[in-house]
Amino acid sequence: MDMSIRFPGLKLVLDYVPKSFEIFGFEITIYGVLIAVGMLLGIFFVVLEARRNHEDPDGYLDLTIITLIAGVIGGRLYYIAFSWSQFSGKSWKILCDIRSGGISIYGAILGGVLVAALFCRLSRTSFWKMADLACMGILIGQIIGKWGSFFNRESFGEYADNIFSMQIPLTVVRAGEVTTAMRENLQTADGLSWIIAQPLFLYESLWCLLVFLMLMMHLRKRVFQGEIFLRYLAGYGLGRAVIQWFRTDKVYFPGTEIDVS
């Protein structure tokens, strides 16, 4: 029963929501699968769109592959840097253990952009032109990959009792993410204590979908190279700034109460 998630306002009860599954004895996390699926679909979209625009699809394929690798590394390093208390004194292998989470989208974008700029400089292609299309692939990855937080029971929001609120067993969430308001409004059912939280993974996924659709409308109407990429940064940043306000797993700059995100 502690593997279930409920949405009372929607009359939806998911009795078994696993975090992983096994194939030939090897554990595969659903978070990792969703990230991989999002990446592959993003690459497919970018290459297909490049062909439609009569551009070099191989160049975009090379760009997306190396920026994805750089993005994963950058996202992991960024996450570790601002969550060092969780990793201090542990093995260097923590750098590779990303199957269950621990990647910052900001670090991923920063790492990807830096490597993409270097790639474009070496290949003598326009960074801004390629970034306009590449960011659409990034959005596809975000739309799908964000659902990994649902299966991991993480990145949820402060207590709120509305139609989208979800119930999660208290025993399966990290203690640091459970707020005073959540503890004051615990509910008991089937012998378990349940917290009530906002499904921020859903809000962020839907926001990224909206940004994607809006950018698709402007993709062939852009006035200058880099316009779509800048619209992506502004659009996603605006939505994330609002969503981040409600998160309970905020990471602060050392010695301050300034939220890194």
Tab-separated table of C-alpha atoms in Angstrom:
chain	number	residue	atom	x	y	z
A	1	MET	CA	0.000	0.000	0.000
A	2	ASP	CA	2.955	2.346	0.569
A	3	MET	CA	3.602	2.182	-3.199
A	4	SER	CA	0.309	3.857	-3.984
A	5	ILE	CA	-0.456	7.476	-4.877
A	6	ARG	CA	-3.889	9.067	-4.698
A	7	PHE	CA	-5.593	12.079	-6.241
A	8	PRO	CA	-8.739	12.477	-4.092
A	9	GLY	CA	-10.097	15.475	-6.006
A	10	LEU	CA	-9.967	13.493	-9.246
A	11	LYS	CA	-11.256	10.289	-7.592
A	12	LEU	CA	-8.091	8.576	-8.799
A	13	VAL	CA	-6.305	5.881	-6.811
A	14	LEU	CA	-3.107	4.331	-8.188
A	15	ASP	CA	-2.518	1.292	-6.005
A	16	TYR	CA	0.947	0.476	-7.303
A	17	VAL	CA	3.338	3.111	-8.647
A	18	PRO	CA	6.813	1.521	-8.738
A	19	LYS	CA	10.082	3.418	-8.800
A	20	SER	CA	11.862	0.747	-10.820
A	21	PHE	CA	11.636	-2.677	-12.398
A	22	GLU	CA	14.037	-5.517	-13.064
A	23	ILE	CA	15.205	-7.127	-16.287
A	24	PHE	CA	17.413	-10.199	-15.901
A	25	GLY	CA	18.141	-9.166	-12.323
A	26	PHE	CA	19.239	-5.648	-13.275
A	27	GLU	CA	17.275	-2.804	-11.693
A	28	ILE	CA	16.109	-0.104	-14.083
A	29	THR	CA	14.544	3.053	-12.658
A	30	ILE	CA	11.507	4.511	-14.357
A	31	TYR	CA	13.056	7.956	-13.859
A	32	GLY	CA	15.984	6.910	-16.026
A	33	VAL	CA	13.737	5.339	-18.658
A	34	LEU	CA	11.665	8.511	-18.989
A	35	ILE	CA	14.781	10.668	-19.282
A	36	ALA	CA	16.108	8.360	-22.014
A	37	VAL	CA	12.791	8.316	-23.886
A	38	GLY	CA	12.552	12.093	-23.688
A	39	MET	CA	16.091	12.473	-25.028
A	40	LEU	CA	15.495	10.088	-27.949
A	41	LEU	CA	12.231	11.744	-28.945
A	42	GLY	CA	13.867	15.160	-28.676
A	43	ILE	CA	16.701	14.070	-30.971
A	44	PHE	CA	14.219	12.544	-33.425
A	45	PHE	CA	12.240	15.798	-33.566
A	46	VAL	CA	15.334	17.952	-34.124
A	47	VAL	CA	16.674	15.741	-36.925
A	48	LEU	CA	13.255	15.503	-38.607
A	49	GLU	CA	12.717	19.260	-38.406
A	50	ALA	CA	16.204	19.884	-39.817
A	51	ARG	CA	15.327	17.770	-42.842
A	52	ARG	CA	12.082	19.653	-43.331
A	53	ASN	CA	14.008	22.919	-43.293
A	54	HIS	CA	16.525	21.521	-45.810
A	55	GLU	CA	19.336	21.774	-43.279
A	56	ASP	CA	22.056	19.243	-42.520
A	57	PRO	CA	20.437	16.625	-40.231
A	58	ASP	CA	23.800	14.990	-39.466
A	59	GLY	CA	25.113	18.267	-38.065
A	60	TYR	CA	22.113	18.555	-35.752
A	61	LEU	CA	22.434	14.894	-34.763
A	62	ASP	CA	26.071	15.420	-33.800
A	63	LEU	CA	25.140	18.571	-31.904
A	64	THR	CA	22.304	16.969	-29.935
A	65	ILE	CA	24.345	13.925	-28.949
A	66	ILE	CA	27.335	15.839	-27.597
A	67	THR	CA	25.163	18.454	-25.887
A	68	LEU	CA	23.089	15.731	-24.228
A	69	ILE	CA	26.242	14.143	-22.843
A	70	ALA	CA	27.509	17.539	-21.700
A	71	GLY	CA	24.080	18.323	-20.285
A	72	VAL	CA	23.985	15.171	-18.155
A	73	ILE	CA	27.478	15.864	-16.821
A	74	GLY	CA	26.728	19.548	-16.212
A	75	GLY	CA	23.413	18.783	-14.564
A	76	ARG	CA	24.998	16.241	-12.230
A	77	LEU	CA	27.921	18.489	-11.276
A	78	TYR	CA	25.572	21.400	-10.645
A	79	TYR	CA	23.330	19.245	-8.439
A	80	ILE	CA	26.278	17.894	-6.440
A	81	ALA	CA	27.815	21.352	-6.030
A	82	PHE	CA	24.700	22.769	-4.377
A	83	SER	CA	23.834	19.571	-2.451
A	84	TRP	CA	27.344	18.836	-1.265
A	85	SER	CA	26.250	17.915	2.256
A	86	GLN	CA	24.590	14.811	0.790
A	87	PHE	CA	27.741	13.691	-1.035
A	88	SER	CA	30.699	14.874	1.044
A	89	GLY	CA	32.989	11.974	1.896
A	90	LYS	CA	31.343	9.548	-0.506
A	91	SER	CA	32.909	7.751	-3.442
A	92	TRP	CA	33.512	9.464	-6.780
A	93	LYS	CA	31.051	6.929	-8.182
A	94	ILE	CA	28.247	9.271	-7.088
A	95	LEU	CA	28.977	11.215	-10.269
A	96	CYS	CA	27.609	8.328	-12.312
A	97	ASP	CA	24.731	7.285	-10.072
A	98	ILE	CA	21.973	9.304	-11.757
A	99	ARG	CA	19.458	6.524	-12.346
A	100	SER	CA	17.344	7.533	-9.356
A	101	GLY	CA	17.593	11.293	-9.794
A	102	GLY	CA	19.935	14.106	-8.960
A	103	ILE	CA	20.267	16.165	-12.137
A	104	SER	CA	19.692	19.912	-12.201
A	105	ILE	CA	18.046	21.288	-15.344
A	106	TYR	CA	20.006	24.530	-14.932
A	107	GLY	CA	23.331	22.733	-14.889
A	108	ALA	CA	22.221	20.607	-17.832
A	109	ILE	CA	21.300	23.660	-19.915
A	110	LEU	CA	24.490	25.494	-18.947
A	111	GLY	CA	26.723	22.531	-19.734
A	112	GLY	CA	24.899	21.840	-22.995
A	113	VAL	CA	25.035	25.465	-24.148
A	114	LEU	CA	28.761	25.805	-23.453
A	115	VAL	CA	29.610	22.647	-25.383
A	116	ALA	CA	27.175	23.540	-28.180
A	117	ALA	CA	28.831	26.954	-28.566
A	118	LEU	CA	32.245	25.288	-28.787
A	119	PHE	CA	30.922	22.738	-31.303
A	120	CYS	CA	29.451	25.445	-33.513
A	121	ARG	CA	32.651	27.466	-33.369
A	122	LEU	CA	34.771	24.492	-34.410
A	123	SER	CA	32.338	23.439	-37.142
A	124	ARG	CA	31.903	27.055	-38.300
A	125	THR	CA	28.128	26.962	-37.983
A	126	SER	CA	25.726	29.445	-36.403
A	127	PHE	CA	25.154	28.676	-32.731
A	128	TRP	CA	21.988	30.778	-32.596
A	129	LYS	CA	20.473	29.095	-35.637
A	130	MET	CA	21.101	25.614	-34.285
A	131	ALA	CA	20.011	26.599	-30.762
A	132	ASP	CA	16.598	27.630	-32.111
A	133	LEU	CA	15.903	24.055	-33.152
A	134	ALA	CA	17.831	22.253	-30.426
A	135	CYS	CA	15.840	23.925	-27.644
A	136	MET	CA	12.671	22.352	-29.048
A	137	GLY	CA	14.224	18.943	-28.485
A	138	ILE	CA	15.155	19.974	-24.951
A	139	LEU	CA	11.536	20.884	-24.258
A	140	ILE	CA	10.339	17.472	-25.433
A	141	GLY	CA	12.789	15.876	-23.042
A	142	GLN	CA	11.514	18.069	-20.202
A	143	ILE	CA	7.865	17.328	-20.933
A	144	ILE	CA	8.446	13.590	-20.665
A	145	GLY	CA	11.345	13.434	-18.234
A	146	LYS	CA	9.621	15.526	-15.568
A	147	TRP	CA	7.269	12.620	-14.912
A	148	GLY	CA	10.233	10.842	-13.377
A	149	SER	CA	9.618	12.991	-10.291
A	150	PHE	CA	6.145	11.453	-10.032
A	151	PHE	CA	7.520	7.908	-9.844
A	152	ASN	CA	10.304	9.027	-7.469
A	153	ARG	CA	7.865	10.843	-5.157
A	154	GLU	CA	9.940	14.016	-5.241
A	155	SER	CA	9.802	17.655	-6.340
A	156	PHE	CA	6.271	18.084	-5.046
A	157	GLY	CA	4.804	21.302	-3.692
A	158	GLU	CA	3.605	22.713	-0.408
A	159	TYR	CA	0.360	21.545	1.168
A	160	ALA	CA	-2.750	22.535	-0.749
A	161	ASP	CA	-6.183	20.968	-0.788
A	162	ASN	CA	-7.508	21.336	-4.323
A	163	ILE	CA	-8.728	19.150	-7.169
A	164	PHE	CA	-5.168	18.297	-8.284
A	165	SER	CA	-3.721	17.633	-4.828
A	166	MET	CA	-2.100	14.234	-4.404
A	167	GLN	CA	-1.713	12.003	-1.380
A	168	ILE	CA	1.577	10.194	-0.773
A	169	PRO	CA	2.403	7.839	2.124
A	170	LEU	CA	4.577	9.678	4.637
A	171	THR	CA	6.987	6.733	4.862
A	172	VAL	CA	8.163	6.969	1.222
A	173	VAL	CA	9.126	10.658	1.058
A	174	ARG	CA	12.263	12.334	2.353
A	175	ALA	CA	11.714	13.877	5.779
A	176	GLY	CA	13.306	17.156	4.721
A	177	GLU	CA	10.621	17.695	2.075
A	178	VAL	CA	7.732	17.325	4.518
A	179	THR	CA	6.693	20.764	5.756
A	180	THR	CA	4.955	21.803	8.944
A	181	ALA	CA	1.728	22.406	7.032
A	182	MET	CA	1.875	18.872	5.623
A	183	ARG	CA	2.400	17.353	9.063
A	184	GLU	CA	-0.454	19.389	10.500
A	185	ASN	CA	-2.766	18.055	7.792
A	186	LEU	CA	-1.758	14.404	7.747
A	187	GLN	CA	-4.530	12.003	6.812
A	188	THR	CA	-4.815	8.411	7.978
A	189	ALA	CA	-6.082	5.611	5.752
A	190	ASP	CA	-5.382	1.882	5.453
A	191	GLY	CA	-3.113	2.061	8.473
A	192	LEU	CA	-0.832	4.662	6.886
A	193	SER	CA	-0.260	8.394	7.314
A	194	TRP	CA	-0.558	10.375	4.086
A	195	ILE	CA	0.715	13.826	3.222
A	196	ILE	CA	-1.169	16.102	0.829
A	197	ALA	CA	0.957	17.956	-1.702
A	198	GLN	CA	0.756	19.727	-5.024
A	199	PRO	CA	1.839	17.721	-8.115
A	200	LEU	CA	4.435	20.174	-9.384
A	201	PHE	CA	5.737	17.576	-11.842
A	202	LEU	CA	2.359	17.829	-13.592
A	203	TYR	CA	2.339	21.631	-13.560
A	204	GLU	CA	5.865	21.844	-14.959
A	205	SER	CA	5.249	19.211	-17.627
A	206	LEU	CA	2.099	20.997	-18.790
A	207	TRP	CA	3.876	24.353	-18.775
A	208	CYS	CA	6.695	22.959	-20.913
A	209	LEU	CA	4.075	21.551	-23.294
A	210	LEU	CA	2.455	24.981	-23.549
A	211	VAL	CA	5.820	26.645	-24.208
A	212	PHE	CA	6.575	24.009	-26.855
A	213	LEU	CA	3.294	24.638	-28.677
A	214	MET	CA	3.796	28.396	-28.548
A	215	LEU	CA	7.335	28.099	-29.921
A	216	MET	CA	6.119	25.815	-32.698
A	217	MET	CA	3.836	28.643	-33.808
A	218	HIS	CA	6.822	31.006	-34.032
A	219	LEU	CA	9.418	28.543	-35.367
A	220	ARG	CA	8.859	29.412	-39.018
A	221	LYS	CA	8.048	33.040	-38.317
A	222	ARG	CA	11.173	33.974	-36.378
A	223	VAL	CA	12.617	37.377	-37.188
A	224	PHE	CA	16.234	36.687	-36.198
A	225	GLN	CA	18.431	33.718	-35.377
A	226	GLY	CA	18.309	32.863	-31.689
A	227	GLU	CA	14.776	34.204	-31.214
A	228	ILE	CA	13.251	30.790	-30.461
A	229	PHE	CA	16.060	29.884	-28.071
A	230	LEU	CA	15.672	33.153	-26.168
A	231	ARG	CA	11.896	32.683	-26.062
A	232	TYR	CA	12.502	29.217	-24.626
A	233	LEU	CA	14.752	30.540	-21.875
A	234	ALA	CA	12.264	33.285	-20.996
A	235	GLY	CA	9.190	31.059	-21.226
A	236	TYR	CA	10.554	28.152	-19.221
A	237	GLY	CA	12.228	30.476	-16.742
A	238	LEU	CA	8.972	32.336	-16.090
A	239	GLY	CA	7.027	29.152	-15.418
A	240	ARG	CA	9.755	27.624	-13.284
A	241	ALA	CA	10.057	30.799	-11.196
A	242	VAL	CA	6.391	30.458	-10.227
A	243	ILE	CA	6.476	26.677	-9.735
A	244	GLN	CA	9.675	26.860	-7.692
A	245	TRP	CA	7.926	29.097	-5.161
A	246	PHE	CA	5.852	26.105	-4.002
A	247	ARG	CA	8.577	23.443	-3.907
A	248	THR	CA	9.592	22.004	-0.562
A	249	ASP	CA	13.032	20.697	-1.600
A	250	LYS	CA	14.669	24.036	-2.246
A	251	VAL	CA	18.453	24.291	-2.345
A	252	TYR	CA	19.988	27.528	-1.083
A	253	PHE	CA	23.257	29.261	-1.774
A	254	PRO	CA	25.596	28.437	1.144
A	255	GLY	CA	25.101	30.749	4.082
A	256	THR	CA	22.021	32.423	2.615
A	257	GLU	CA	18.293	31.873	2.177
A	258	ILE	CA	18.474	32.579	-1.548
A	259	ASP	CA	16.995	29.734	-3.553
A	260	VAL	CA	19.475	28.536	-6.188
A	261	SER	CA	16.659	27.762	-8.618
